[in-house]
Coordinates of C-alpha atoms in Angstrom, one line a residue:
M174 CA 2.4 -15.5 23.1
I175 CA 4.2 -12.3 24.4
I176 CA 3.1 -10.5 27.6
C177 CA 4.2 -7.0 28.5
T178 CA 4.7 -5.7 32.0
A179 CA 3.9 -2.1 32.8
G180 CA 4.1 0.0 35.9
H181 CA 6.0 2.7 37.8
V182 CA 9.7 2.6 38.3
D183 CA 10.9 0.4 41.2
H184 CA 7.5 -1.3 41.5
G185 CA 9.1 -4.7 41.0
K186 CA 8.5 -5.6 37.3
T187 CA 12.0 -7.0 36.8
S188 CA 11.9 -8.9 40.0
L189 CA 8.5 -10.4 39.2
L190 CA 9.8 -11.7 35.8
H191 CA 12.9 -13.1 37.5
A192 CA 10.6 -15.0 39.9
L193 CA 8.4 -16.2 37.0
T194 CA 11.2 -17.2 34.6
G195 CA 14.5 -17.1 36.4
T196 CA 15.8 -14.5 34.0
N197 CA 17.2 -11.1 35.0
T198 CA 15.9 -8.7 32.4
T199 CA 18.2 -5.9 33.4
H200 CA 20.6 -7.4 30.9
L201 CA 22.5 -4.4 29.6
P202 CA 25.6 -3.3 31.7
E203 CA 24.3 0.3 31.7
E204 CA 20.9 -0.9 33.0
Q205 CA 22.5 -2.9 35.8
K206 CA 24.6 0.1 36.8
R207 CA 21.6 2.4 37.0
G208 CA 19.4 -0.1 38.7
L209 CA 16.5 0.4 36.4
T210 CA 15.4 -0.9 33.0
I211 CA 16.2 1.7 30.3
D212 CA 15.5 -0.5 27.3
L213 CA 13.2 -3.4 26.6
G214 CA 14.1 -6.4 28.7
Y215 CA 13.0 -9.9 27.7
A216 CA 12.4 -13.1 29.6
Y217 CA 11.1 -16.5 28.5
L218 CA 9.1 -19.3 30.2
P219 CA 9.2 -22.7 28.5
I220 CA 5.9 -24.4 28.7
E221 CA 4.5 -27.5 27.0
N222 CA 4.9 -27.2 23.2
D223 CA 5.5 -23.5 23.4
I224 CA 7.4 -20.6 25.1
L225 CA 5.9 -17.7 26.8
G226 CA 7.7 -14.4 26.2
F227 CA 7.7 -11.4 28.6
I228 CA 8.7 -7.8 27.8
D229 CA 9.8 -5.8 30.8
V230 CA 9.1 -2.3 29.5
P231 CA 10.8 0.7 31.1
G232 CA 9.0 2.5 33.9
H233 CA 10.9 5.8 33.6
Q234 CA 9.2 8.6 31.5
R235 CA 12.6 9.4 29.9
F236 CA 12.6 6.0 28.2
L237 CA 9.0 6.1 27.0
S238 CA 9.8 5.5 23.4
N239 CA 11.5 2.2 24.3
M240 CA 8.5 1.2 26.3
L241 CA 6.1 2.0 23.4
A242 CA 8.3 0.0 21.0
G243 CA 7.6 -3.1 23.1
L244 CA 3.8 -2.9 22.8
G245 CA 3.2 -3.2 19.1
G246 CA 1.2 -6.3 18.2
I247 CA 1.0 -7.4 21.8
H248 CA -2.4 -7.9 23.5
H249 CA -1.7 -9.2 27.0
A250 CA -0.3 -7.1 29.8
L251 CA 0.6 -7.4 33.5
L252 CA -0.1 -4.1 35.2
V253 CA 2.4 -4.1 38.1
I254 CA 1.6 -2.0 41.2
S255 CA 3.6 -2.0 44.4
A256 CA 1.6 -2.9 47.5
E257 CA 3.8 -0.5 49.4
E258 CA 3.4 2.6 47.2
G259 CA 0.2 2.1 45.3
I260 CA -0.7 4.0 42.1
K261 CA 2.0 6.4 41.0
P262 CA 2.2 8.8 38.0
Q263 CA 4.0 6.3 35.8
T264 CA 1.4 3.7 36.7
E265 CA -1.3 6.0 35.4
E266 CA 0.7 6.9 32.2
H267 CA 1.3 3.2 31.4
L268 CA -2.3 2.3 32.1
D269 CA -3.5 5.0 29.8
I270 CA -1.3 3.7 27.1
L271 CA -2.5 0.1 27.6
R272 CA -6.1 1.4 27.4
L273 CA -5.4 3.6 24.4
L274 CA -3.7 0.7 22.5
N275 CA -6.9 -1.4 23.2
F276 CA -5.1 -4.2 25.0
Q277 CA -7.5 -7.2 25.0
H278 CA -6.4 -8.6 28.4
I279 CA -4.9 -6.6 31.3
M280 CA -4.0 -8.5 34.5
I281 CA -3.4 -6.6 37.8
V282 CA -0.4 -7.8 39.7
I283 CA 0.2 -6.4 43.2
T284 CA 3.9 -6.8 44.0
K285 CA 5.9 -6.6 47.2
A286 CA 3.0 -8.1 49.2
D287 CA 5.4 -9.0 52.0
R288 CA 5.8 -5.3 52.7
A289 CA 2.2 -4.3 53.2
E290 CA -0.8 -5.3 55.4
E291 CA -3.5 -7.4 53.8
S292 CA -6.1 -4.7 54.4
Q293 CA -3.9 -2.2 52.6
I294 CA -3.6 -4.5 49.6
H295 CA -7.3 -5.1 49.3
Q296 CA -7.9 -1.4 49.6
L297 CA -5.4 -0.7 46.8
I298 CA -7.2 -3.3 44.5
E299 CA -10.5 -1.6 45.2
Q300 CA -9.0 1.8 44.4
V301 CA -7.6 0.6 41.1
K302 CA -10.8 -1.0 39.9
T303 CA -12.9 2.0 41.0
A304 CA -10.6 4.5 39.3
Y305 CA -10.4 2.5 36.1
P306 CA -13.8 0.8 35.4
F307 CA -12.4 -1.0 32.4
L308 CA -10.3 -3.0 34.9
A309 CA -13.3 -4.1 37.0
E310 CA -13.3 -7.6 35.6
S311 CA -9.5 -8.0 35.4
K312 CA -7.9 -11.0 37.0
T313 CA -5.9 -9.9 40.1
F314 CA -2.8 -11.6 41.6
I315 CA -1.1 -10.7 44.9
T316 CA 2.6 -11.5 44.7
S317 CA 6.0 -11.3 46.3
A318 CA 9.2 -11.9 44.5
K319 CA 10.9 -12.4 47.8
T320 CA 8.6 -15.0 49.4
L321 CA 7.2 -16.3 46.0
Q322 CA 3.7 -15.6 47.1
G323 CA 1.2 -15.8 44.2
I324 CA 4.0 -16.7 41.6
K325 CA 2.8 -20.2 41.0
E326 CA -0.8 -19.1 40.6
L327 CA 0.1 -16.4 38.1
K328 CA 2.3 -18.7 36.1
A329 CA -0.5 -21.3 35.9
Y330 CA -3.0 -18.7 34.7
L331 CA -0.6 -17.4 32.0
I332 CA -0.1 -20.9 30.7
E333 CA -3.9 -21.4 30.7
I334 CA -4.6 -18.3 28.5
N335 CA -1.8 -19.0 26.0
Q336 CA -3.5 -19.4 22.6
Q337 CA -2.4 -19.8 19.0
N338 CA -1.9 -16.5 17.4
T339 CA -4.5 -15.8 14.7
Q340 CA -2.0 -13.6 12.8
I341 CA 0.1 -16.7 11.8
N342 CA -1.5 -17.0 8.4
K343 CA -0.7 -13.5 7.3
P344 CA 2.4 -12.4 5.4
F345 CA 5.5 -12.2 7.6
R346 CA 6.0 -8.7 9.2
Y347 CA 8.7 -8.0 11.7
A348 CA 9.5 -4.8 13.5
I349 CA 13.2 -4.2 14.1
D350 CA 14.3 -2.5 17.4
R351 CA 18.0 -3.5 17.6
V352 CA 20.8 -4.0 15.1
F353 CA 24.3 -5.4 15.9
N354 CA 27.1 -7.6 14.7
V355 CA 28.0 -10.9 16.3
K356 CA 31.5 -12.2 15.9
G357 CA 31.4 -15.4 13.8
A358 CA 27.8 -14.9 12.8
G359 CA 27.5 -11.5 11.2
L360 CA 24.6 -9.1 11.3
V361 CA 21.8 -9.7 13.8
V362 CA 18.5 -7.9 14.2
T363 CA 16.0 -8.3 17.1
G364 CA 12.4 -7.4 17.2
T365 CA 8.8 -8.6 17.5
T366 CA 7.0 -10.6 14.9
V367 CA 3.7 -8.9 14.2
A368 CA 2.4 -11.5 11.7
G369 CA 3.2 -14.5 9.6
Q370 CA 6.0 -17.1 9.8
V371 CA 9.7 -17.1 8.8
R372 CA 12.1 -20.0 8.2
V373 CA 15.8 -20.3 7.9
G374 CA 16.6 -19.6 4.3
S375 CA 13.7 -17.2 3.7
V376 CA 14.4 -14.3 1.4
L377 CA 12.5 -11.2 2.6
F378 CA 12.4 -7.4 2.1
L379 CA 13.9 -4.7 4.2
S380 CA 12.1 -1.4 4.5
N381 CA 14.4 0.1 1.8
G382 CA 13.3 -2.6 -0.6
K383 CA 16.6 -4.6 -0.4
K384 CA 16.3 -8.4 -0.2
V385 CA 17.9 -10.2 2.7
R386 CA 18.3 -13.9 3.5
V387 CA 17.7 -15.3 6.9
K388 CA 20.7 -17.4 8.0
A389 CA 19.6 -18.4 11.5
I390 CA 16.7 -17.7 13.9
H391 CA 16.4 -17.5 17.7
A392 CA 12.7 -17.6 18.6
Q393 CA 11.9 -16.6 22.2
N394 CA 15.6 -16.9 23.0
T395 CA 15.9 -20.4 21.7
P396 CA 17.6 -21.6 18.4
S397 CA 14.9 -22.5 15.9
E398 CA 14.3 -23.3 12.3
T399 CA 11.1 -21.1 12.3
G400 CA 9.6 -18.1 13.9
S401 CA 6.0 -17.1 14.2
A402 CA 3.6 -14.2 14.9
G403 CA 3.6 -13.2 18.5
Q404 CA 7.2 -14.3 19.1
R405 CA 10.3 -12.3 20.0
L406 CA 12.9 -13.2 17.3
A407 CA 16.6 -12.6 16.7
L408 CA 17.4 -13.0 13.0
N409 CA 20.8 -13.5 11.6
I410 CA 20.6 -12.0 8.1
A411 CA 22.8 -11.8 5.0
N412 CA 23.1 -9.5 2.0
V413 CA 23.0 -6.3 4.0
E414 CA 25.3 -4.1 6.0
K415 CA 24.6 -2.7 9.5
E416 CA 24.7 0.9 8.2
E417 CA 21.7 0.1 6.0
I418 CA 19.3 -0.8 8.9
K419 CA 18.1 1.3 11.7
R420 CA 15.6 1.0 14.6
G421 CA 12.1 1.3 13.3
D422 CA 12.8 -0.5 10.0
W423 CA 10.8 -3.6 9.0
I424 CA 11.5 -7.0 7.5
T425 CA 8.5 -8.1 5.4
E426 CA 7.3 -10.8 3.1
L427 CA 5.4 -8.3 1.0
E428 CA 7.5 -5.8 -1.0
P429 CA 7.4 -2.5 1.1
T430 CA 6.7 -0.1 -1.8
F431 CA 3.7 1.6 -0.1
A432 CA 5.1 3.7 2.7
T433 CA 2.6 6.5 3.5
D434 CA 2.8 10.0 4.9
R435 CA -1.0 10.5 5.2
I436 CA -3.3 8.2 7.1
T437 CA -6.9 8.2 8.5
V438 CA -7.3 7.0 12.1
Q439 CA -9.9 6.6 14.8
L440 CA -8.5 7.9 18.0
T441 CA -9.5 7.7 21.6
A442 CA -8.6 11.0 23.3
N443 CA -6.6 10.8 26.6
Q444 CA -7.2 14.5 27.1
A445 CA -8.7 17.5 25.4
F446 CA -6.8 19.0 22.5
K447 CA -7.5 21.3 19.5
E448 CA -8.6 20.2 16.0
N449 CA -5.1 21.0 14.5
S450 CA -2.1 19.8 16.6
I451 CA 1.6 19.2 16.1
I452 CA 2.3 15.7 17.4
H453 CA 4.8 13.0 18.2
L454 CA 3.6 9.6 16.8
Y455 CA 4.8 6.2 18.0
H456 CA 4.3 3.2 15.7
F457 CA 6.0 0.0 16.8
A458 CA 9.7 1.0 17.1
S459 CA 9.3 4.2 15.0
H460 CA 9.0 7.6 16.6
I461 CA 8.4 10.6 14.3
T462 CA 6.6 13.9 14.3
G463 CA 3.6 15.1 12.3
K464 CA 0.4 17.0 12.3
L465 CA -3.1 15.8 13.4
N466 CA -6.3 17.2 11.9
L467 CA -9.7 16.3 13.4
L468 CA -12.2 15.5 10.7
E469 CA -15.2 16.4 12.9
G470 CA -15.4 19.1 15.5
K471 CA -13.1 21.8 16.8
Q472 CA -11.7 20.0 19.9
A473 CA -11.2 16.4 21.1
V474 CA -12.8 15.6 24.4
K475 CA -11.1 13.2 26.9
N476 CA -12.2 9.5 26.7
Q477 CA -14.3 10.1 23.5
Q478 CA -13.6 8.8 20.0
F479 CA -12.9 10.9 17.0
F480 CA -11.8 10.5 13.4
A481 CA -8.7 12.3 12.3
E482 CA -6.2 12.7 9.5
V483 CA -2.5 12.4 10.4
I484 CA 0.1 13.9 8.1
L485 CA 3.6 12.4 8.9
D486 CA 6.8 14.3 8.5
E487 CA 8.3 11.2 6.9
P488 CA 6.6 8.2 5.4
L489 CA 6.1 5.0 7.5
H490 CA 5.3 1.4 6.5
I491 CA 1.9 1.4 8.2
A492 CA -1.0 -1.0 7.7
I493 CA -4.7 -1.1 8.5
N494 CA -5.4 -1.9 12.2
D495 CA -2.0 -0.8 13.3
K496 CA -2.1 0.8 16.8
L497 CA -0.5 4.2 17.4
I498 CA 0.2 6.4 20.4
I499 CA 0.0 10.2 19.8
R500 CA 1.7 12.6 22.1
N501 CA 1.8 16.4 22.2
G502 CA 4.2 18.7 20.4
D503 CA 6.9 18.6 23.1
D504 CA 6.4 14.8 23.7
S505 CA 5.4 15.5 27.4
Q506 CA 1.8 14.2 27.4
T507 CA -0.1 11.4 25.8
L508 CA -2.9 12.9 23.7
A509 CA -4.6 9.8 22.3
G510 CA -4.4 6.2 21.2
A511 CA -5.3 5.5 17.6
E512 CA -6.1 2.7 15.2
V513 CA -5.3 3.0 11.5
L514 CA -8.4 2.9 9.2
E515 CA -6.8 3.9 5.9
I516 CA -3.4 4.6 4.4
H517 CA -2.7 7.0 1.5
S518 CA -5.7 9.0 2.5
P519 CA -7.0 11.6 0.0
K520 CA -5.7 15.1 0.2
R521 CA -9.0 16.8 -0.9
H522 CA -12.7 16.6 0.1
K523 CA -11.8 14.9 3.3
R524 CA -14.7 16.4 5.3
T525 CA -17.5 15.9 2.9
D526 CA -20.6 14.0 4.0
E527 CA -19.8 11.2 1.6
R528 CA -16.2 11.0 2.7
L529 CA -17.1 11.0 6.5
A530 CA -19.7 8.3 5.8
L531 CA -17.0 6.1 4.3
V532 CA -14.7 6.7 7.2
K533 CA -17.4 5.7 9.7
N534 CA -18.2 2.5 7.8
L535 CA -14.5 1.7 7.6
A536 CA -14.3 2.0 11.4
K537 CA -17.2 -0.4 11.8
T538 CA -15.5 -3.0 9.6
T539 CA -12.1 -2.5 11.4
A540 CA -13.7 -2.9 14.8
C541 CA -15.0 -6.4 13.9
N542 CA -12.0 -7.1 11.6
D543 CA -14.4 -7.8 8.7
F544 CA -12.1 -7.6 5.7
A545 CA -14.8 -8.7 3.2
A546 CA -17.1 -5.8 4.3
R547 CA -14.2 -3.4 4.1
L548 CA -13.3 -4.6 0.6
N549 CA -16.8 -4.0 -0.5
L550 CA -16.5 -0.4 0.7
Y551 CA -13.2 0.1 -1.2
L552 CA -14.8 -1.2 -4.4
Q553 CA -18.0 0.8 -4.3
K554 CA -17.0 3.3 -7.0
K555 CA -13.4 2.5 -8.0
A556 CA -10.9 -0.2 -8.7
I557 CA -8.0 -0.6 -6.4
D558 CA -4.4 -1.6 -6.9
L559 CA -4.1 -5.2 -5.7
P560 CA -0.5 -5.0 -4.4
L561 CA -1.5 -1.8 -2.5
L562 CA -4.5 -3.6 -1.0
L563 CA -2.4 -6.6 0.0
W564 CA 0.1 -4.3 1.8
A565 CA -2.6 -2.2 3.5
E566 CA -4.5 -5.2 4.8
Q567 CA -1.4 -7.4 5.2
L568 CA -3.0 -10.3 3.3
T569 CA -2.0 -12.9 0.7
T570 CA -3.5 -13.1 -2.7
K571 CA -4.9 -16.5 -1.6
A572 CA -7.0 -14.7 1.1
V573 CA -8.4 -12.3 -1.5
A574 CA -9.1 -15.1 -4.0
K575 CA -11.2 -16.9 -1.3
L576 CA -13.7 -14.1 -1.6
G577 CA -14.2 -14.8 -5.3
F578 CA -12.0 -12.1 -6.8
D579 CA -9.8 -12.6 -9.8
V580 CA -6.2 -11.9 -8.5
S581 CA -4.5 -12.5 -11.9
S582 CA -4.9 -8.8 -12.7
K583 CA -3.0 -5.9 -11.0
W584 CA -6.4 -4.3 -10.3
L585 CA -9.2 -5.4 -8.1
F586 CA -12.8 -4.4 -8.9
N587 CA -16.4 -5.6 -8.6
H588 CA -18.7 -6.7 -11.4
E589 CA -20.8 -3.6 -11.2
F590 CA -17.8 -1.3 -11.6
K591 CA -16.6 -3.2 -14.6
S592 CA -20.0 -3.3 -16.2
Q593 CA -20.5 0.4 -15.9
A594 CA -17.0 1.1 -17.3
Q595 CA -17.5 -1.1 -20.3
Q596 CA -21.0 0.3 -20.9
R597 CA -19.4 3.8 -21.1
V598 CA -17.1 2.4 -23.8
I599 CA -20.0 1.0 -25.9
E600 CA -22.0 4.3 -25.5
N601 CA -19.0 6.4 -26.5
I602 CA -18.1 4.4 -29.6
T603 CA -21.8 4.3 -30.6
T604 CA -21.9 8.1 -30.4
Y605 CA -18.7 8.2 -32.4
H606 CA -20.2 6.1 -35.2
Q607 CA -23.2 8.3 -35.3
Q608 CA -21.1 11.4 -35.7
H609 CA -18.5 9.9 -38.0
Q610 CA -20.4 7.3 -40.1
D611 CA -17.7 7.4 -42.8
Q612 CA -15.0 6.4 -40.2
I613 CA -14.3 2.7 -39.4
G614 CA -13.5 3.4 -35.8
V615 CA -10.9 4.6 -33.3
T616 CA -7.6 3.4 -31.9
K617 CA -7.5 1.8 -28.4
A618 CA -5.5 4.8 -27.1
R619 CA -8.1 7.3 -28.4
L620 CA -11.0 5.1 -27.1
Y621 CA -9.4 5.2 -23.6
R622 CA -9.2 9.0 -23.8
I623 CA -12.8 9.5 -24.8
A624 CA -14.4 6.9 -22.6
L625 CA -12.3 5.8 -19.6
L626 CA -9.9 8.6 -18.9
D627 CA -10.8 8.5 -15.1
L628 CA -9.4 4.9 -14.9
P629 CA -5.7 3.8 -14.9
E630 CA -4.8 3.2 -18.5
S631 CA -3.7 -0.4 -18.0
L632 CA -7.1 -1.2 -16.4
A633 CA -9.0 0.6 -19.2
N634 CA -7.1 -1.3 -21.8
Q635 CA -8.0 -4.5 -20.0
F636 CA -11.7 -3.7 -20.1
I637 CA -11.5 -2.8 -23.8
E638 CA -9.6 -6.0 -24.7
E639 CA -12.2 -8.0 -22.9
L640 CA -14.9 -6.3 -25.0
V641 CA -13.0 -7.4 -28.1
A642 CA -12.6 -10.9 -26.8
E643 CA -16.3 -11.1 -26.1
N644 CA -17.1 -9.8 -29.6
R645 CA -18.9 -6.8 -28.2
L646 CA -16.2 -4.7 -30.0
A647 CA -14.4 -5.5 -33.3
N648 CA -10.8 -4.8 -34.1
S649 CA -10.1 -4.1 -37.8
R650 CA -6.4 -3.6 -38.3
G651 CA -6.1 -1.7 -35.0
W652 CA -9.3 0.3 -35.4
L653 CA -11.9 -0.5 -32.8
H654 CA -15.6 -0.4 -33.7
L655 CA -19.0 -2.0 -33.0
P656 CA -19.2 -5.4 -34.8
E657 CA -22.2 -4.3 -36.9
H658 CA -20.5 -1.1 -38.1
R659 CA -19.2 -1.4 -41.6
V660 CA -17.3 0.7 -44.1
E661 CA -16.6 -1.4 -47.2
L662 CA -15.2 -1.2 -50.7
N663 CA -17.5 -2.1 -53.5
A664 CA -16.4 -4.5 -56.2
E665 CA -15.1 -1.8 -58.5
E666 CA -13.2 0.0 -55.6
L667 CA -11.8 -3.3 -54.5
Q668 CA -10.4 -4.0 -57.9
M669 CA -8.9 -0.6 -58.1
W670 CA -7.4 -1.0 -54.6
Q671 CA -5.6 -4.1 -55.8
Q672 CA -3.7 -2.0 -58.3
I673 CA -3.1 0.8 -55.8
R674 CA -1.6 -1.2 -53.0
P675 CA 1.5 -2.4 -54.9
L676 CA 2.4 1.2 -55.6
F677 CA 2.7 1.9 -51.8
E678 CA 4.4 -1.4 -51.2
A679 CA 7.1 -0.6 -53.7
T680 CA 8.4 2.4 -51.7
N681 CA 8.7 3.6 -48.1
Q682 CA 7.8 7.1 -49.3
A683 CA 4.4 8.8 -48.7
L684 CA 2.5 9.1 -52.0
W685 CA 0.3 12.0 -53.1
V686 CA -3.2 11.5 -54.5
R687 CA -2.3 13.2 -57.8
D688 CA 0.8 10.9 -58.3
V689 CA -1.2 7.7 -57.7
A690 CA -4.0 9.0 -60.0
S691 CA -1.5 9.8 -62.7
Q692 CA 0.2 6.4 -62.6
L693 CA -3.1 4.5 -62.9
S694 CA -4.7 7.0 -65.3
V695 CA -7.6 7.7 -63.0
E696 CA -9.4 11.0 -62.4
E697 CA -7.8 12.7 -59.4
V698 CA -11.2 13.3 -57.7
Q699 CA -12.1 9.6 -58.0
M700 CA -8.7 8.6 -56.7
R701 CA -8.9 11.0 -53.8
N702 CA -12.3 9.6 -52.7
L703 CA -11.0 6.0 -52.9
L704 CA -7.8 6.7 -51.0
Y705 CA -9.6 8.4 -48.2
K706 CA -12.2 5.6 -48.0
A707 CA -9.2 3.1 -47.8
G708 CA -8.0 5.3 -45.0
K709 CA -11.3 5.0 -43.2
L710 CA -11.0 1.2 -43.5
G711 CA -7.5 1.3 -41.9
Y712 CA -5.5 0.5 -45.0
L713 CA -3.9 3.9 -45.5
I714 CA -3.1 6.9 -43.2
P715 CA -3.0 10.5 -44.5
I716 CA -0.1 12.2 -42.8
V717 CA -1.1 15.5 -44.4
K718 CA -3.9 16.3 -46.7
D719 CA -3.8 14.1 -49.8
R720 CA -0.5 12.4 -48.9
F721 CA -0.7 8.8 -47.7
L722 CA 1.3 5.9 -46.2
L723 CA 0.2 2.3 -45.7
S724 CA -0.9 1.6 -42.1
E725 CA 1.7 -1.1 -41.9
Q726 CA 4.4 1.4 -42.8
I727 CA 3.2 3.8 -40.1
S728 CA 3.4 0.9 -37.6
E729 CA 6.9 0.1 -38.7
F730 CA 8.0 3.7 -38.3
A731 CA 6.4 3.9 -34.9
T732 CA 8.2 0.7 -33.8
L733 CA 11.5 2.3 -35.0
I734 CA 10.8 5.5 -33.0
K735 CA 9.9 3.5 -29.8
Q736 CA 13.2 1.7 -30.0
F737 CA 15.2 4.9 -30.7
V738 CA 13.5 6.8 -27.8
A739 CA 14.1 3.8 -25.5
K740 CA 17.8 4.2 -26.0
Q741 CA 18.1 8.0 -26.5
G742 CA 15.2 9.3 -24.4
A743 CA 13.8 11.5 -27.3
I744 CA 14.0 11.9 -31.1
S745 CA 14.5 15.0 -33.3
V746 CA 13.4 15.7 -36.9
N747 CA 17.0 15.3 -38.1
Q748 CA 17.5 12.0 -36.2
L749 CA 14.3 10.6 -37.7
R750 CA 15.3 11.8 -41.1
D751 CA 18.6 10.0 -40.8
E752 CA 16.9 6.8 -39.6
L753 CA 14.3 6.7 -42.5
G754 CA 16.4 8.3 -45.3
Y755 CA 13.6 10.8 -45.9
G756 CA 13.9 14.4 -47.0
R757 CA 13.4 17.0 -44.2
K758 CA 10.0 18.2 -45.5
L759 CA 8.5 14.7 -45.5
T760 CA 10.1 13.9 -42.1
V761 CA 8.5 17.0 -40.6
Q762 CA 5.1 16.0 -42.0
L763 CA 5.5 12.5 -40.6
I764 CA 6.6 13.5 -37.1
E765 CA 3.9 16.2 -36.9
Y766 CA 1.4 13.5 -37.7
F767 CA 2.7 11.4 -34.9
D768 CA 2.3 14.4 -32.6
R769 CA -1.3 15.0 -33.7
S770 CA -2.2 11.3 -33.2
G771 CA -1.0 11.4 -29.6
F772 CA 1.9 9.0 -30.2
L773 CA 4.6 11.7 -29.6
R774 CA 4.6 15.1 -28.0
R775 CA 7.0 17.9 -28.9
K776 CA 9.2 19.5 -26.3
G777 CA 11.5 22.1 -27.7
D778 CA 13.4 20.7 -30.6
V779 CA 12.8 17.0 -29.7
H780 CA 9.8 14.7 -29.5
L781 CA 9.0 12.5 -26.6
L782 CA 7.0 9.2 -26.5
R783 CA 3.6 10.1 -25.2
D784 CA 1.4 6.9 -25.7
C785 CA 3.3 3.7 -26.4
E786 CA -0.1 1.9 -27.0
T787 CA -0.8 3.9 -30.2
F788 CA 0.2 1.8 -33.2
A789 CA 0.9 -1.2 -31.1
S790 CA 0.4 -4.4 -32.9
N791 CA -2.8 -6.2 -32.0

């Protein structure tokens, strides 16, 4: 467990921690020279089977960003107030931040008790609890670092409330606040573990996506083989240079591919401000600027809650439930505390009744940390990208699978959504059969475009393939149709087809109806009808009117084109002519057929691959 100390400058936070732990947290030479804590100071108290960590956050407004960096993921705080001086401006500022960050447990610690009368101390305690009603039930300790009054009692209470962190079963997530090299060891980063566990030898991701290996760990200032959520860790890492890491970066178990610049939050206003505001935003050790837009109302009112959209000037690796501090445009005043409800928020229709109802329901599930209820909200009318969900919620696939979802797919969806999507497929292909009774069916790519264009193509193909596997759709040589739909050759036509096919197999050239009719001494009209019927059955494909290729030949040419485009990026008529050994006219006819079918698209004098699923082998 980590506990932060907050309060006005020179109110004795550092001395209190020295009395509790024996550590002087003014550990940097510049800090000792100045006589105040300008960066985060850390102290540790070994207890039975554990170590309590303390963050001595700075009490000078000039160093507010460092102070905020120390509060991410921490829920217990000591509010330090000098018995001699009482409540001061920085006391109020820090207390506002603790309240806005929704600290679960704030303890009041009166310091320098040896310098004040008992009546003065009790009057101060009464003043604090009256001015801040949310502290009315807070545990209060009267202490003196000089005489050690109250130190033993405070230490005992902290040991009593120490509990196992519930974040330990989540993916590892670690906020970096310092980066430096240590002679003989190499690169070291320090920071607070927000969630999960890490071991020596673990391979993890940096914010930039690069993999790093953990060579050694100091947990709560002690060498360790492991580190856990709620602990202050120093990690000795390999496979990266110091210049590649900065304060505010993360080390994570999940691949950090979902940095966002648009989030939805629920904020608690610390003062009134307008619906559109330029802001400074603090998120763990990150400090950036952005713009805040209220989703309801024209002005925020102090101490009330509001929903807002925050547009960041640069993307951050934010997750659901993360706490933020929002300050005004010149970073001089704290406007609000916020809790993240959603990342990658929509750019449009953000104030519609439907959208606001969703945001309010998300807030309810976030307040009680009900992931199952929140997931049901996500899946009401859409499928969601599973890796994105895991990042946003900071969960493992195992946690999602426990709710009964199939995590083998890239997409997560509920049964109703899948059923509705597949029903649209059946309805559309039924309509197609009614309108084109002489056609055997459609390709998978075309069926996607006419039935499921609002879905990601990979998910649509998954739903279509499942329909085929369940025999609700049939696949005849790449043409999809209802199982009961038939276009068949009669006995006479089948006999004729057995003579026609060898003519196509004997060449890679496209054949004209008149030439096939002439070779087999058949009336041209009769041959035309038969070849087009064979085309409807998927045996032949007319690349232009009355000129055919075998479907297998078209597939071979498509494979050749895919391979060529994979190497060259595009293909021209002349390049395809050289690959096939065709004349230019036939090559133009073939490539224009591929354009019409949606397999290729023309761009200037070249053709680009448009739909790699068309003509894919089944």
